[in-house]
XYZ file of C-alpha atoms in Angstrom:
766
model
C 8.657 15.418 -20.944
C 5.598 14.128 -22.782
C 2.350 13.593 -20.884
C 2.456 9.821 -21.298
C 6.061 9.714 -20.019
C 5.058 11.853 -17.058
C 2.176 9.488 -16.281
C 4.546 6.513 -16.489
C 6.964 8.219 -14.101
C 4.176 9.042 -11.644
C 3.018 5.444 -11.787
C 6.582 4.281 -11.091
C 6.851 6.597 -8.064
C 3.618 5.193 -6.611
C 4.594 1.576 -7.249
C 8.161 2.032 -5.966
C 6.867 3.672 -2.770
C 4.503 0.737 -2.241
C 7.391 -1.678 -2.771
C 9.537 0.124 -0.193
C 6.638 -0.094 2.251
C 6.658 -3.866 1.673
C 10.427 -4.223 2.025
C 10.630 -2.800 5.569
C 8.408 -5.433 7.242
C 10.207 -8.163 5.283
C 13.577 -6.980 6.598
C 12.305 -6.901 10.181
C 10.789 -10.392 9.771
C 14.095 -11.585 8.360
C 15.954 -10.292 11.427
C 13.450 -11.938 13.754
C 13.818 -15.237 11.896
C 17.602 -15.086 12.341
C 17.251 -14.287 16.056
C 14.773 -17.135 16.626
C 16.373 -20.001 14.678
C 19.640 -18.575 13.336
C 18.593 -19.108 9.709
C 17.697 -16.808 6.847
C 14.136 -17.376 5.646
C 14.588 -18.019 1.926
C 11.018 -17.029 1.031
C 11.292 -13.634 2.749
C 14.769 -13.109 1.312
C 13.598 -13.815 -2.232
C 10.699 -11.384 -1.805
C 13.120 -8.636 -0.735
C 15.447 -9.444 -3.642
C 12.583 -9.309 -6.130
C 11.413 -5.905 -4.912
C 14.893 -4.353 -5.135
C 15.408 -5.961 -8.542
C 12.158 -4.495 -9.876
C 12.975 -0.992 -8.594
C 16.458 -1.235 -10.110
C 15.192 -2.209 -13.541
C 12.518 0.479 -13.737
C 14.718 3.260 -12.320
C 17.223 2.502 -15.077
C 14.481 2.963 -17.654
C 13.854 6.503 -16.332
C 17.589 7.279 -16.121
C 17.468 7.579 -12.332
C 21.124 6.612 -12.025
C 21.462 7.153 -8.276
C 18.513 4.881 -7.545
C 19.726 2.318 -10.033
C 23.223 2.248 -8.563
C 22.046 1.875 -4.963
C 19.524 -0.866 -5.708
C 22.046 -2.685 -7.890
C 24.526 -2.914 -4.998
C 21.759 -3.854 -2.549
C 20.722 -6.613 -4.936
C 24.340 -7.855 -5.112
C 24.535 -8.148 -1.324
C 21.157 -9.876 -1.164
C 22.377 -12.365 -3.748
C 25.232 -13.318 -1.408
C 22.671 -14.064 1.304
C 20.680 -16.192 -1.131
C 23.796 -18.167 -2.026
C 24.477 -18.620 1.712
C 27.876 -16.963 1.442
C 27.171 -14.689 4.413
C 24.572 -13.899 7.086
C 22.601 -10.714 7.632
C 24.121 -8.721 10.506
C 22.451 -5.895 12.458
C 24.856 -3.437 10.841
C 23.883 -4.587 7.350
C 20.169 -4.506 8.236
C 20.660 -0.883 9.316
C 22.322 -0.249 5.939
C 19.230 -1.560 4.125
C 16.952 0.629 6.265
C 19.171 3.621 5.501
C 18.873 2.753 1.810
C 15.076 2.629 1.996
C 15.037 6.054 3.657
C 17.200 7.562 0.901
C 15.120 5.952 -1.854
C 11.968 7.437 -0.343
C 13.702 10.805 -0.205
C 14.652 10.543 -3.874
C 11.167 9.419 -4.916
C 9.555 12.370 -3.143
C 11.343 14.752 -5.531
C 11.420 12.700 -8.718
C 7.788 13.347 -9.680
C 8.373 17.100 -9.967
C 12.028 17.260 -11.051
C 12.006 14.139 -13.316
C 15.592 13.275 -12.246
C 17.423 12.146 -9.118
C 20.396 14.487 -9.309
C 21.676 16.071 -6.114
C 21.820 12.817 -4.164
C 25.228 11.706 -5.458
C 27.169 12.052 -2.148
C 24.631 10.011 -0.182
C 24.263 7.466 -2.993
C 28.015 7.014 -3.377
C 28.403 6.576 0.386
C 25.764 3.820 0.397
C 27.317 2.157 -2.651
C 30.706 2.190 -0.884
C 29.204 0.589 2.227
C 27.475 -2.081 0.146
C 30.736 -2.793 -1.702
C 32.556 -3.277 1.614
C 29.832 -5.624 2.884
C 29.721 -7.581 -0.400
C 33.513 -7.863 -0.523
C 33.625 -9.410 2.946
C 31.067 -11.994 1.852
C 32.879 -12.789 -1.379
C 36.203 -13.229 0.431
C 34.644 -15.412 3.080
C 33.320 -17.885 0.499
C 35.028 -17.429 -2.881
C 33.134 -18.673 -5.872
C 34.504 -21.402 -8.077
C 36.565 -20.278 -11.053
C 34.541 -19.992 -14.197
C 35.350 -22.457 -16.986
C 37.304 -21.132 -19.981
C 35.191 -19.194 -22.434
C 34.607 -21.114 -25.636
C 34.512 -19.504 -29.056
C 30.804 -18.735 -29.005
C 28.426 -15.960 -28.088
C 28.106 -15.882 -24.290
C 25.029 -14.155 -22.904
C 25.384 -12.466 -19.536
C 22.901 -13.788 -16.996
C 22.139 -16.958 -19.031
C 24.406 -19.754 -17.716
C 24.380 -23.256 -19.078
C 21.515 -25.470 -17.856
C 23.718 -27.544 -15.540
C 24.931 -24.371 -13.827
C 21.475 -22.876 -13.368
C 20.021 -22.711 -9.894
C 16.364 -21.778 -9.676
C 15.239 -19.676 -6.759
C 13.396 -21.770 -4.207
C 10.255 -19.726 -3.798
C 6.788 -20.929 -3.017
C 4.540 -19.436 -5.682
C 1.596 -18.589 -3.489
C -1.454 -17.101 -5.143
C -0.859 -13.666 -3.646
C 2.645 -13.570 -5.170
C 1.894 -15.277 -8.481
C -1.171 -13.202 -9.383
C 0.655 -9.810 -9.394
C 3.403 -11.378 -11.533
C 0.852 -12.646 -14.066
C -0.988 -9.312 -14.187
C 2.237 -7.355 -14.680
C 3.504 -9.841 -17.289
C 0.387 -9.585 -19.435
C 0.484 -5.772 -19.266
C 4.140 -5.720 -20.332
C 3.612 -8.194 -23.177
C 0.468 -6.470 -24.468
C 2.269 -3.128 -24.525
C 5.353 -4.645 -26.190
C 3.151 -6.264 -28.856
C 1.463 -2.948 -29.686
C 4.762 -1.073 -29.744
C 6.387 -3.679 -32.019
C 3.623 -3.230 -34.589
C 4.095 0.551 -34.389
C 7.856 0.106 -34.733
C 7.369 -1.913 -37.906
C 5.743 1.169 -39.446
C 8.206 3.642 -37.822
C 11.594 1.865 -37.731
C 13.451 5.073 -36.761
C 11.453 5.642 -33.567
C 14.108 5.114 -30.882
C 11.675 5.789 -28.029
C 9.537 2.843 -29.088
C 12.585 0.566 -29.223
C 13.651 1.720 -25.782
C 10.181 1.021 -24.323
C 10.082 -2.466 -25.863
C 13.568 -3.254 -24.579
C 12.780 -2.104 -21.031
C 9.524 -4.032 -20.989
C 11.201 -7.303 -21.995
C 14.026 -6.553 -19.522
C 11.521 -6.240 -16.650
C 9.663 -9.365 -17.802
C 12.923 -11.306 -17.882
C 13.865 -10.183 -14.379
C 10.484 -11.157 -12.948
C 10.644 -14.574 -14.597
C 14.087 -15.110 -13.075
C 12.879 -14.198 -9.591
C 10.044 -16.732 -9.834
C 12.377 -19.447 -11.112
C 10.704 -19.717 -14.545
C 13.851 -20.809 -16.333
C 12.475 -21.320 -19.862
C 10.788 -17.938 -19.948
C 13.858 -16.268 -18.490
C 16.275 -17.800 -21.031
C 14.072 -17.044 -24.015
C 13.279 -13.481 -22.909
C 16.977 -12.844 -22.195
C 17.927 -13.806 -25.771
C 15.054 -11.624 -27.047
C 16.303 -8.741 -24.912
C 19.799 -9.111 -26.391
C 18.438 -8.897 -29.946
C 16.558 -5.730 -28.987
C 19.699 -4.339 -27.378
C 21.605 -4.635 -30.664
C 18.676 -3.129 -32.554
C 18.515 -0.077 -30.266
C 22.280 0.374 -30.763
C 22.022 0.674 -34.520
C 21.739 -2.871 -35.911
C 19.343 -2.712 -38.865
C 20.040 -5.974 -40.699
C 16.817 -7.930 -41.327
C 15.010 -5.315 -39.214
C 11.520 -6.296 -40.388
C 12.209 -10.032 -40.014
C 13.538 -9.523 -36.494
C 10.430 -7.579 -35.469
C 8.266 -10.347 -36.893
C 10.333 -12.930 -34.992
C 9.969 -11.040 -31.694
C 6.207 -10.718 -32.243
C 6.012 -14.515 -32.591
C 8.062 -14.885 -29.393
C 5.701 -12.493 -27.586
C 2.877 -14.896 -28.504
C 4.904 -17.746 -27.001
C 5.375 -15.738 -23.786
C 1.639 -14.943 -23.626
C 0.594 -18.564 -24.164
C 3.011 -19.721 -21.468
C 1.717 -17.139 -18.993
C -1.859 -18.327 -19.658
C -0.850 -21.929 -18.907
C 0.891 -20.830 -15.699
C -2.271 -19.053 -14.576
C -4.213 -22.251 -15.282
C -1.913 -24.151 -12.907
C 0.389 -25.764 -15.503
C 4.186 -25.656 -15.634
C 6.008 -22.842 -17.404
C 7.969 -25.164 -19.726
C 8.263 -24.194 -23.398
C 8.288 -27.001 -25.973
C 10.644 -26.325 -28.867
C 12.766 -23.989 -26.736
C 16.104 -25.194 -28.132
C 15.086 -24.352 -31.698
C 14.011 -20.849 -30.675
C 17.253 -20.269 -28.774
C 19.267 -21.465 -31.796
C 17.410 -19.020 -34.055
C 18.032 -16.164 -31.607
C 21.725 -17.068 -31.209
C 22.103 -17.040 -34.977
C 20.404 -13.627 -35.146
C 22.629 -12.286 -32.343
C 25.755 -13.419 -34.214
C 24.639 -11.549 -37.349
C 23.825 -8.402 -35.389
C 27.130 -8.631 -33.534
C 28.947 -8.443 -36.857
C 27.001 -5.271 -37.702
C 27.607 -3.587 -34.324
C 30.922 -5.107 -33.146
C 31.659 -2.320 -30.639
C 28.585 -3.381 -28.650
C 30.222 -6.678 -27.702
C 33.935 -5.741 -27.760
C 34.043 -2.341 -26.123
C 34.708 -2.815 -22.393
C 32.221 -1.271 -19.994
C 33.600 1.311 -17.576
C 33.389 0.377 -13.932
C 31.437 2.939 -11.989
C 29.988 3.257 -8.533
C 26.747 4.289 -10.149
C 26.352 2.361 -13.447
C 24.162 3.943 -16.076
C 22.944 0.585 -17.315
C 23.540 -3.126 -16.993
C 25.851 -4.588 -19.597
C 24.012 -7.269 -21.493
C 27.215 -8.502 -23.149
C 29.998 -9.455 -20.716
C 33.321 -7.692 -20.767
C 35.913 -9.359 -22.975
C 38.562 -11.530 -21.405
C 41.821 -9.617 -20.754
C 44.446 -10.108 -23.387
C 46.994 -12.785 -22.450
C 50.409 -11.711 -21.200
C 53.093 -11.639 -23.953
C 55.246 -14.766 -24.062
C 58.638 -15.413 -25.534
C 58.623 -15.918 -29.265
C 59.244 -19.440 -30.504
C 60.282 -20.507 -33.990
C 57.282 -20.811 -36.279
C 56.173 -24.391 -36.929
C 56.762 -25.993 -40.247
C 53.996 -25.361 -42.755
C 51.418 -28.078 -42.816
C 49.663 -29.003 -45.972
C 46.088 -27.736 -45.800
C 43.301 -30.228 -46.192
C 40.267 -29.185 -48.178
C 37.541 -27.816 -45.848
C 34.317 -29.820 -45.798
C 31.351 -28.139 -47.374
C 29.151 -26.324 -44.836
C 25.548 -27.339 -44.578
C 23.270 -24.779 -46.141
C 22.021 -22.199 -43.617
C 18.352 -22.808 -42.745
C 15.873 -20.308 -44.081
C 15.230 -17.699 -41.363
C 11.695 -16.928 -42.516
C 10.736 -20.604 -42.267
C 12.295 -20.781 -38.809
C 10.250 -17.756 -37.707
C 7.040 -19.324 -39.031
C 7.799 -22.493 -37.051
C 7.839 -20.545 -33.756
C 4.052 -20.257 -33.596
C 3.273 -23.885 -32.882
C 6.614 -24.951 -31.447
C 5.814 -23.704 -27.960
C 3.498 -26.631 -27.201
C 3.063 -30.015 -28.865
C -0.415 -30.194 -27.367
C -3.362 -28.086 -28.440
C -2.171 -24.519 -28.880
C -3.770 -22.085 -26.420
C -5.841 -19.453 -28.164
C -4.959 -16.142 -26.472
C -8.407 -14.754 -27.366
C -10.185 -17.669 -25.660
C -7.955 -18.090 -22.629
C -6.489 -14.672 -22.076
C -5.328 -13.315 -18.739
C -7.963 -10.847 -17.595
C -6.650 -7.880 -15.674
C -8.409 -7.831 -12.311
C -7.527 -4.340 -11.117
C -6.921 -0.819 -12.375
C -5.390 2.241 -10.753
C -7.830 5.133 -10.271
C -7.102 8.680 -9.170
C -8.614 9.142 -5.686
C -10.049 12.524 -6.762
C -12.221 10.732 -9.312
C -13.486 8.349 -6.643
C -14.298 11.299 -4.359
C -16.255 12.975 -7.150
C -18.143 9.738 -7.814
C -19.106 9.464 -4.130
C -20.209 13.112 -4.111
C -22.405 12.669 -7.184
C -23.939 9.477 -5.823
C -24.807 11.489 -2.719
C -26.400 14.145 -4.894
C -28.334 11.401 -6.714
C -29.656 10.117 -3.390
C -30.755 13.614 -2.360
C -32.436 14.149 -5.748
C -34.316 10.854 -5.318
C -35.590 11.973 -1.895
C -36.685 15.323 -3.318
C -38.730 13.466 -5.942
C -40.249 10.728 -3.770
C -41.038 13.064 -0.850
C -42.218 16.003 -2.902
C -45.357 17.660 -1.382
C -46.967 17.704 -4.855
C -47.500 13.930 -4.515
C -50.120 14.537 -1.828
C -52.546 15.755 -4.514
C -52.280 12.617 -6.690
C -54.914 9.910 -6.698
C -54.101 6.720 -4.778
C -53.991 4.492 -7.854
C -51.302 6.681 -9.416
C -49.421 6.916 -6.138
C -49.260 3.113 -5.885
C -47.636 2.848 -9.303
C -45.301 5.740 -8.503
C -44.096 4.262 -5.208
C -43.469 0.874 -6.833
C -41.131 2.565 -9.316
C -39.625 4.728 -6.544
C -38.891 1.613 -4.468
C -36.972 0.061 -7.361
C -35.081 3.328 -7.867
C -34.181 3.425 -4.152
C -32.854 -0.157 -4.356
C -30.624 0.700 -7.321
C -29.317 3.887 -5.694
C -28.534 2.004 -2.473
C -26.480 -0.548 -4.434
C -24.602 2.226 -6.257
C -23.938 3.973 -2.944
C -22.526 0.830 -1.362
C -20.361 0.132 -4.410
C -19.041 3.695 -4.713
C -18.202 3.855 -1.008
C -16.416 0.494 -1.193
C -14.062 2.022 -3.792
C -12.714 4.265 -1.036
C -12.188 1.341 1.325
C -8.591 0.146 1.567
C -6.870 -2.403 3.833
C -5.123 -0.757 6.751
C -2.144 -3.110 6.273
C 0.037 -0.436 4.622
C -0.306 1.933 7.592
C 0.235 -0.850 10.131
C 3.358 -2.214 8.434
C 5.023 1.200 8.591
C 4.844 0.916 12.386
C 7.143 -2.131 12.269
C 10.038 0.092 11.225
C 9.084 2.689 13.841
C 9.132 0.126 16.677
C 12.359 -1.399 15.350
C 14.237 1.927 15.292
C 12.842 3.518 18.461
C 13.226 0.424 20.633
C 16.926 0.250 19.695
C 17.314 3.966 20.377
C 15.628 3.601 23.790
C 17.715 0.564 24.718
C 14.643 -1.670 24.936
C 13.590 -4.939 23.346
C 10.100 -4.609 21.892
C 8.175 -6.603 19.308
C 5.154 -5.306 17.409
C 2.299 -7.772 16.926
C -0.156 -6.850 14.150
C -3.704 -8.239 14.099
C -6.462 -7.544 11.568
C -4.298 -5.798 8.978
C -6.779 -6.861 6.291
C -9.498 -4.648 7.866
C -10.743 -2.133 5.301
C -11.267 1.509 6.230
C -12.055 4.698 4.356
C -9.166 6.270 2.415
C -9.672 9.507 4.367
C -9.213 7.600 7.614
C -5.987 6.020 6.387
C -4.608 9.444 5.475
C -5.296 10.839 8.960
C -4.669 7.830 11.195
C -0.934 7.498 10.479
C 0.255 10.378 12.700
C -1.903 9.409 15.713
C -0.592 5.850 15.598
C 3.001 7.100 15.426
C 2.542 9.264 18.537
C 0.702 6.578 20.499
C 3.368 3.973 19.742
C 6.185 6.425 20.544
C 4.577 7.042 23.934
C 4.204 3.303 24.538
C 7.887 2.773 23.796
C 9.142 5.702 25.861
C 6.708 5.747 28.818
C 4.963 2.370 28.739
C 7.290 -0.545 28.075
C 10.068 -0.906 30.652
C 13.743 -1.665 30.043
C 14.727 -5.371 29.953
C 16.260 -5.031 33.416
C 13.114 -3.507 34.959
C 10.897 -6.092 33.265
C 13.067 -8.927 34.597
C 12.771 -7.500 38.146
C 8.988 -7.354 37.743
C 8.907 -10.993 36.618
C 8.081 -10.110 33.001
C 9.548 -11.286 29.723
C 12.538 -8.981 28.930
C 11.060 -8.640 25.446
C 8.144 -6.187 25.595
C 5.140 -6.387 23.284
C 3.002 -3.744 21.598
C -0.148 -5.100 19.980
C -1.688 -3.176 17.080
C -5.139 -4.426 16.126
C -7.914 -3.342 13.760
C -11.457 -4.702 13.578
C -15.013 -3.747 12.690
C -17.255 -3.316 15.710
C -20.806 -1.900 15.939
C -20.596 0.012 12.671
C -17.226 1.493 13.562
C -13.581 0.682 12.933
C -11.767 -0.009 16.180
C -8.007 0.423 16.240
C -6.449 -0.883 19.442
C -2.909 -0.132 20.630
C -2.014 -2.205 23.707
C 1.360 -2.540 25.426
C 2.353 -4.831 28.295
C 4.265 -2.093 30.098
C 3.932 -0.356 33.429
C 0.518 1.227 32.783
C -0.645 4.783 33.523
C -0.023 6.380 36.914
C -3.278 8.085 37.995
C -1.671 10.095 40.817
C 1.170 11.308 38.613
C -1.215 12.415 35.864
C -3.495 14.219 38.336
C -0.559 15.950 39.994
C 0.659 17.258 36.645
C -2.868 18.306 35.618
C -3.360 20.274 38.855
C 0.046 21.901 38.349
C -1.030 23.028 34.850
C -4.474 24.206 36.097
C -6.234 21.630 33.949
C -8.059 20.235 36.996
C -9.162 21.938 40.213
C -7.531 20.253 43.205
C -10.816 19.949 45.091
C -12.459 18.187 42.107
C -9.611 15.728 41.491
C -11.031 12.934 43.662
C -14.363 13.014 41.829
C -12.791 12.193 38.455
C -13.062 8.630 37.195
C -9.996 6.760 35.971
C -11.232 7.212 32.387
C -11.483 10.995 32.872
C -7.988 11.143 34.385
C -6.389 9.059 31.659
C -7.864 11.314 28.963
C -5.917 14.247 30.404
C -2.856 12.948 28.528
C -4.469 14.239 25.317
C -4.486 17.860 26.528
C -2.168 20.262 24.616
C 1.312 20.456 26.132
C 0.583 17.754 28.719
C 3.434 15.385 29.592
C 4.496 13.502 32.719
C 8.023 12.934 31.406
C 10.734 14.070 33.815
C 13.030 14.909 30.913
C 12.644 15.467 27.189
C 14.097 12.647 25.070
C 14.534 12.170 21.321
C 11.398 10.023 21.364
C 8.906 12.068 23.405
C 8.418 14.368 26.361
C 7.288 17.730 24.954
C 3.567 17.092 25.336
C 2.765 17.565 21.648
C 2.132 14.077 20.280
C -1.018 12.995 22.105
C -2.656 16.346 21.357
C -2.124 15.525 17.640
C -3.916 12.217 18.230
C -6.975 14.001 19.607
C -7.105 16.633 16.837
C -6.765 14.106 14.001
C -9.454 11.879 15.517
C -11.815 14.845 15.781
C -11.366 15.524 12.056
C -12.807 12.124 11.208
C -15.433 12.201 13.989
C -13.576 9.548 15.946
C -13.332 8.953 19.693
C -10.634 7.765 22.084
C -10.990 5.412 25.045
C -8.114 4.702 27.428
C -7.808 1.785 29.844
C -4.898 0.934 32.079
C -3.967 -1.885 34.437
C -1.168 -0.413 36.618
C 2.015 -2.436 36.351
C 0.616 -4.616 33.565
C -0.710 -2.810 30.493
C -2.158 0.248 28.774
C -4.823 0.069 26.067
C -5.782 2.963 23.789
C -8.857 2.407 21.646
C -9.526 4.598 18.608
C -13.162 4.385 17.489
C -13.643 5.652 13.941
C -16.795 5.894 11.771
C -16.888 3.233 9.080
C -17.568 5.819 6.393
C -17.610 9.595 6.347
C -20.082 10.008 3.471
C -23.293 8.276 4.603
C -24.967 7.744 7.936
C -28.000 5.782 9.091
C -29.939 8.193 11.256
C -33.158 8.882 13.084
C -34.936 12.098 12.130
C -36.439 13.937 15.097
C -38.467 17.118 15.559
C -37.799 19.896 18.096
C -40.219 22.789 17.672
C -40.160 23.587 13.964
C -36.591 22.295 13.566
C -35.516 18.838 12.446
C -32.331 17.025 13.479
C -30.741 13.687 12.637
C -29.284 11.460 15.365
C -26.823 8.661 14.344
C -28.763 5.432 14.635
C -25.907 3.382 16.128
C -25.814 5.661 19.197
C -29.517 5.119 19.999
C -30.274 2.463 22.596
C -34.040 2.969 22.800
C -36.734 5.663 22.813
C -39.990 5.952 24.737
C -42.598 8.371 26.083
C -41.987 8.697 29.843
C -44.474 9.096 32.648
C -44.300 11.820 35.273
C -43.406 9.413 38.103
C -40.155 8.420 36.338
C -38.865 12.013 36.164
C -36.894 13.485 39.087
C -35.337 16.922 39.445
C -32.081 16.899 41.452
C -31.118 19.670 43.963
C -28.688 21.162 41.430
C -31.491 21.468 38.867
C -30.426 18.456 36.780
C -33.254 16.224 35.557
C -32.972 12.425 35.542
C -35.237 9.646 34.326
C -35.651 6.266 35.968
C -35.275 3.683 33.190
C -35.785 0.231 34.709
C -33.968 1.204 37.886
C -31.184 3.174 36.147
C -31.110 6.938 36.738
C -30.177 8.578 33.419
C -29.606 12.348 33.059
C -31.839 14.266 30.639
C -30.592 16.778 28.041
C -33.199 19.165 26.602
C -32.152 19.796 22.998
C -34.281 22.959 22.637
C -32.444 24.618 25.530
C -29.085 23.738 24.042
C -29.919 25.504 20.753
C -32.269 28.106 22.301
C -35.290 27.278 20.178
C -38.950 27.132 21.145
C -40.103 23.584 21.862
C -43.612 22.292 21.148
C -43.659 20.577 24.532
C -42.196 21.823 27.805
C -43.318 18.915 29.989
C -41.095 15.870 29.498
C -43.948 13.372 29.705
C -45.528 15.029 26.642
C -42.502 14.504 24.411
C -40.140 11.604 23.665
C -36.910 10.560 25.422
C -34.191 8.955 23.290
C -31.644 6.945 25.326
C -28.185 7.537 23.886
C -25.118 5.416 24.658
C -21.978 7.502 24.945
C -18.573 6.133 26.041
C -20.180 3.447 28.132
C -22.543 5.949 29.751
C -26.140 6.783 28.942
C -28.173 9.982 28.751
C -31.658 10.870 27.561
C -32.210 13.355 24.757
C -35.566 15.144 25.016
C -37.308 15.854 21.670
C -40.877 16.669 20.643
C -41.402 13.625 18.414
C -39.709 11.132 16.098
C -40.242 11.385 12.320
C -38.500 8.168 11.293
C -35.335 6.410 10.174
C -33.438 7.562 7.082
C -30.089 7.299 5.332
C -28.431 10.712 5.358
C -25.793 11.959 2.930
C -23.339 13.953 5.054
C -22.384 17.405 3.818
C -19.365 18.995 5.504
C -19.769 22.201 7.505
C -18.479 25.167 5.443
C -15.384 26.848 6.915
C -17.136 30.213 7.282
C -19.406 28.672 9.955
C -16.369 28.174 12.204
C -16.683 25.787 15.177
C -20.273 24.530 15.342
C -20.658 22.781 18.680
C -22.726 19.618 18.672
C -23.083 19.468 14.861
C -21.023 17.053 12.730
C -22.466 18.060 9.367
C -25.671 18.603 7.411
C -27.875 16.733 4.994
C -30.605 17.835 2.577
C -34.078 16.410 3.065
C -36.649 15.542 0.412
C -38.366 18.917 0.588
C -35.025 20.737 0.179
C -34.652 21.579 3.891
C -31.103 21.617 5.295
C -31.046 19.368 8.366
C -28.215 19.284 10.972
C -26.640 15.946 11.979
C -25.921 15.855 15.712
C -22.397 15.145 16.958
C -23.318 13.503 20.243
C -19.742 13.365 21.561
C -19.149 17.130 21.432
C -22.788 17.853 22.380
C -22.505 16.047 25.711
C -18.942 17.143 26.469
């Protein structure tokens, strides 16, 4: 496989996976709509149909026959729903979910194997189930008999205007924009390939690419109800189909004709983006020219239109030309009629010149001012970038920031005259401003909406609630919240385990909820928001809450807590015991949870991204788990402090205040712990030099500085010698050979080249 083909396949795998992620929430929303008002939501249904249709078309291009066959049958069943011939049942919804699971399974191996072989048994089983479901719908509401076929070229998928039924879909901006972007990409590529094909008429790969591009464009136009574009692109596709099957008559003229039609498509797309209708003036003349061309090509490649297509559970391709009508049954012979005298045939009108007809295409698309594609072109608003390149960009911007500090804070500057220093610092200030902007921009490239991760939980709640015999809805809030790509990669598993626990241990059965005076339908709320420089992800259920006594009893049994110290623990401390390895209060292990593994995974993954967990519970009413995650893992606003000859950086958002205490405010407790009276609040003191066993400049607290740190709703004072000042630190990860470094989250490099530790206050205090 060539590199460019491999890149195309990889792009397809990514896009198809994203589409499947979109389909699942749509299916669940469709079920909820049926349960609430008994009707299928046409907008949601059309979105699902469009996604399956797109996957089907592209999988056929890559010869992924299993995928193509499954999605084709799924599309057929969805079409019956659209035509209101049947309703979506729970059994059929489960069939669609099963299909999505298999498609994901196939996609996971396609990128390395470049085929989808080996899935035939599962694919054929799904196709059979879809056929059964579709057959029941067709029998329940048989379609009207088709009118007799006239003696003319009939194009599959292009019914007469009076028979056409546009899809009723509201073209919202968020749906229309991706269609426009994809359309312009397809048409631009087709235009380039057509010009290459004109020079290399024997290049079958080019023909195949052009055909598939126009096929996808046609399908998308049909989904959005753009009838003129769909009809014209379908005729164009048929011409290309004959050409790729050996038709070479007027090859150059046909390429020139299709190039002119591409211009018509592009102009129409521009007008659609500008808010105008997608009508094409002069459409009938273009269709007549294409029909005439198709007739000529059909004479050259007759087997393309007359050879019947074999029926197969997994079709290799869609037939563009319909199967011929079956031959009529033989009838009894009758005596031949008497010969009739033939009348002279009228003279046929001269056939119009094809070249002139092609030239007329350019301005026929609009009787108004023709849109100049160069002046009003569709500008592509997004590109796909490899995440590794973004990571490297962020790393180099960090290095740039460090290099700037090493220049502006270089000790050599102390020997310069003031007048030169003033000029230097003016330039340095401008440099700092530019670097800050580049930092913000580069970090924003890693920020992605958390919607994709949240929507996957819809399927999880749907499946597990049915398995547990419970009725639970998932409410998503703040899905547009943007978080770092690294956070998205690591947050998926914790959310899965938290939600599984909520379903199994938190939300009660409908019967128990009814006895407690609750709605039989339980609710799990999944929310994301920015708060105090962090991303907060909240998982809240309206279930039975956490049982403090039960958790403590289990913890004492496992020697996690001393029995005599149990009463001294706060509710927050007790609730956090559920994150200990192997801890579970379940009386029996179920398919959903009970082995004490899941919540430990939550804690470990949060520690990787320097996150924290808070747990709140209202017994009998609710449980809330709050995940607090740093907004970015590359930069940090910090305060640089001095302890002896060592420098440390403290995250600025954790600092409440700092001051130089007086002796009267300091008290030593009987157990040796020191506390400081800060406006009537007794706050414990932590001496940083004792923690790291370094010599401090000051031993008496009143000689140094106390920094009040907020931690999990509590406060403590960090004792340091003095404060150097605020700075933006580029975080460098701790090398693996250092092992576990308690109290340190990473390092940064200062202006003089010194390596400075960044304090991890959570692990330091714990």
